[in-house]
mmCIF file of C-alpha atoms in Angstrom:
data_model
loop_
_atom_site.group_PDB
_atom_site.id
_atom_site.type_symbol
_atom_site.label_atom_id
_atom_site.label_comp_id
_atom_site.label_asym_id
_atom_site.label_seq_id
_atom_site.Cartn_x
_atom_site.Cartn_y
_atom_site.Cartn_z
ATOM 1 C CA UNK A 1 -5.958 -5.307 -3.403
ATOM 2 C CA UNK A 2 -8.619 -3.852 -5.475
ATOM 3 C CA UNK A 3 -10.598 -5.628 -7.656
ATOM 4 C CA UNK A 4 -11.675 -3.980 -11.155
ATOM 5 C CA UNK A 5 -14.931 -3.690 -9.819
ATOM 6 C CA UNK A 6 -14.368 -1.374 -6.928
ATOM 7 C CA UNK A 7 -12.086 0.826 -9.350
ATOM 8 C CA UNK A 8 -14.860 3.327 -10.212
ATOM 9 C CA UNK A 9 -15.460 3.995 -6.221
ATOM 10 C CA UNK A 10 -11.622 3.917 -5.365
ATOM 11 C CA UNK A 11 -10.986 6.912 -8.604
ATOM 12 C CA UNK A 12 -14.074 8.896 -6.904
ATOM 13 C CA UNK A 13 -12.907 8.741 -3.540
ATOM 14 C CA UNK A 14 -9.439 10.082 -5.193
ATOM 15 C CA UNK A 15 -11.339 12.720 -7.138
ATOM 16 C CA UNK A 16 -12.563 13.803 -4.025
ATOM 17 C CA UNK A 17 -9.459 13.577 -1.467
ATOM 18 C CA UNK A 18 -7.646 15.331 -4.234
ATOM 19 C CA UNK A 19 -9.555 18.441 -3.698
ATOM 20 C CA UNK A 20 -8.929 19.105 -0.457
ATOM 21 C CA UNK A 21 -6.031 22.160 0.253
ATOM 22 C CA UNK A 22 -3.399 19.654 1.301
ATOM 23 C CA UNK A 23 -3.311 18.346 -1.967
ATOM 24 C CA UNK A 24 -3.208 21.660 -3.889
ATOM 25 C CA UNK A 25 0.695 21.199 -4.432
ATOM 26 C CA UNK A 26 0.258 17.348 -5.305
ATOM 27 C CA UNK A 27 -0.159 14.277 -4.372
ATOM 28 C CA UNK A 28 1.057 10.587 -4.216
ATOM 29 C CA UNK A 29 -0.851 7.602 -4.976
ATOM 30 C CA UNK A 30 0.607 4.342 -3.594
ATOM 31 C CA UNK A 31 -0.107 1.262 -5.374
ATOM 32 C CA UNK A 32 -2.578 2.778 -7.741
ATOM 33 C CA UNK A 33 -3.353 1.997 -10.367
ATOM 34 C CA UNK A 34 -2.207 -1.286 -10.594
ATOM 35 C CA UNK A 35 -3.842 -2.119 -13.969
ATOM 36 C CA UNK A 36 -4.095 -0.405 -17.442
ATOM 37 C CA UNK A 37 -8.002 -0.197 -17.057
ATOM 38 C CA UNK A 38 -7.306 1.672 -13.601
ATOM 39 C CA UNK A 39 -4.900 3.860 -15.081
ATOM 40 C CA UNK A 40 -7.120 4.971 -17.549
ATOM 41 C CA UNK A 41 -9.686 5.973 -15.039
ATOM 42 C CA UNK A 42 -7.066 7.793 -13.554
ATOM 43 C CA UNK A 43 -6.501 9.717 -16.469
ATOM 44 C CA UNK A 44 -9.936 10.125 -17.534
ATOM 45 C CA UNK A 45 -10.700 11.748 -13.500
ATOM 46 C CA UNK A 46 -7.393 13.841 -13.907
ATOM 47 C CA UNK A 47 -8.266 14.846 -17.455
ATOM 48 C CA UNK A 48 -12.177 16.331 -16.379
ATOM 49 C CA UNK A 49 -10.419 17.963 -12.948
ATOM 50 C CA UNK A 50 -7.809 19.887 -15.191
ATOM 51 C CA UNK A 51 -4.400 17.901 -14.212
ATOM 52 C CA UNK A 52 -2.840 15.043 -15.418
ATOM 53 C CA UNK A 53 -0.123 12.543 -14.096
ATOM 54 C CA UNK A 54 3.228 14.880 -14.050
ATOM 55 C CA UNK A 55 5.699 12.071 -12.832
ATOM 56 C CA UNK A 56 5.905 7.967 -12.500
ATOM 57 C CA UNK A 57 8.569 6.695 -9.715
ATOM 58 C CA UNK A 58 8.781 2.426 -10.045
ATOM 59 C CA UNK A 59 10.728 1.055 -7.227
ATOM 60 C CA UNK A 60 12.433 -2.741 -8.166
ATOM 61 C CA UNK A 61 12.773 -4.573 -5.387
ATOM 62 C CA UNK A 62 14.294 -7.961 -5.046
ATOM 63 C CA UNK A 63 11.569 -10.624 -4.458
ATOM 64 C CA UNK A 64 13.477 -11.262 -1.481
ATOM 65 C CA UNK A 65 13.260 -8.329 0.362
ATOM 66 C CA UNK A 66 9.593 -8.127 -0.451
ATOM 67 C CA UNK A 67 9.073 -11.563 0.785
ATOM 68 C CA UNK A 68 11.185 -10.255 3.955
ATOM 69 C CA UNK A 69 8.870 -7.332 4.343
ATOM 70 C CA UNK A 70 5.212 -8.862 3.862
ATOM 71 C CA UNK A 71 5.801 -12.113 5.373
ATOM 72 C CA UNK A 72 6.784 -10.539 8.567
ATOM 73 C CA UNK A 73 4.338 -8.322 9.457
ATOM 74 C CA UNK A 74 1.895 -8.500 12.472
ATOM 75 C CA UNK A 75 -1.608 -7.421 13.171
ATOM 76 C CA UNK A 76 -2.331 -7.215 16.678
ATOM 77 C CA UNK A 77 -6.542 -8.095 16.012
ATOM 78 C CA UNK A 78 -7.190 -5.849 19.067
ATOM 79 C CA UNK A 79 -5.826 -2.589 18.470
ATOM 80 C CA UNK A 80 -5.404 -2.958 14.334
ATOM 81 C CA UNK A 81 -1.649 -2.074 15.037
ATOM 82 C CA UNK A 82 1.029 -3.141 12.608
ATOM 83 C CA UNK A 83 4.143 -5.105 13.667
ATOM 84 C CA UNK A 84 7.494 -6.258 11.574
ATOM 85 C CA UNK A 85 8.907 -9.452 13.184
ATOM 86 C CA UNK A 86 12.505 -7.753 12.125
ATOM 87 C CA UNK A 87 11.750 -3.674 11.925
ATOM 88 C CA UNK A 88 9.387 -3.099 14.157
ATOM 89 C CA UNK A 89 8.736 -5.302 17.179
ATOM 90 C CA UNK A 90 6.067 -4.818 19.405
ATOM 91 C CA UNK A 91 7.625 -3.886 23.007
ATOM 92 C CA UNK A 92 6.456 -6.753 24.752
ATOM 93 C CA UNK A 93 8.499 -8.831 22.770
ATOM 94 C CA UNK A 94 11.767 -9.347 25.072
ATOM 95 C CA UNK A 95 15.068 -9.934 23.216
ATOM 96 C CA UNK A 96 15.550 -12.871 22.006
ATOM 97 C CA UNK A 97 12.225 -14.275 22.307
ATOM 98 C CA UNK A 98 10.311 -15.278 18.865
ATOM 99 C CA UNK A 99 6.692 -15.064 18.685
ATOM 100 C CA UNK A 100 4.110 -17.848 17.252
ATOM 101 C CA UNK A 101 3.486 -16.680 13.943
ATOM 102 C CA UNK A 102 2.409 -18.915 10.691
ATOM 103 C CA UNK A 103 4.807 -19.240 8.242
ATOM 104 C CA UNK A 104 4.029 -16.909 5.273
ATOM 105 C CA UNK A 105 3.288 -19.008 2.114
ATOM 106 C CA UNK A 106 5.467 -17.220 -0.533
ATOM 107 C CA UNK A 107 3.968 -19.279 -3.663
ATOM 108 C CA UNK A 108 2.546 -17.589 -6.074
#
């Protein structure tokens, strides 16, 4: 999560990513900006580059299902790989087995 502080650094390193050729057709941003003061910075890069935003996609999700999805995923400290206890299970996990995880706090 990005604090407001880092948002001038994380809107430069977009200004700069967004120049490269792979981007020439567009781009998506994933999670940003998550605040009205980031979007603005947004705007205020896209404005001075010669582009604006062109189209906003929201995604509802049930609480649920996002409770599902971020309280089951595993970092093996290691490697840095990601694991889902349901969708994606590392292969040394035999069927049936269930690893030792803690139990995701899901207050708020």
């Amino acid at each position: 999560l990005f604090t407001l502080s880092a948002t001038p650094q994380v809107v430069s390193i977009i200004c700069d990513r967004i120049k490269e050729a792979d981007c020439a057709g567009g781009f998506i941003l994933d999670g940003f900006p998550r605040t009205v003061a980031q979007a603005k910075m947004l705007d205020a890069m896209l404005a001075e580059a010669g582009t604006k935003v062109k189209f906003v996609l929201a995604l509802e999700v049930p609480d649920a299902v996002l409770t599902e999805r971020i309280c089951g995923r595993w970092v093996h400290k290691a490697s840095g790989r990601s694991y889902h206890v349901r969708f994606a299970k590392p292969k040394s996990l035999k069927q049936g087995m269930a690893p030792s995880v803690k139990k995701c706090s899901t207050t708020k």
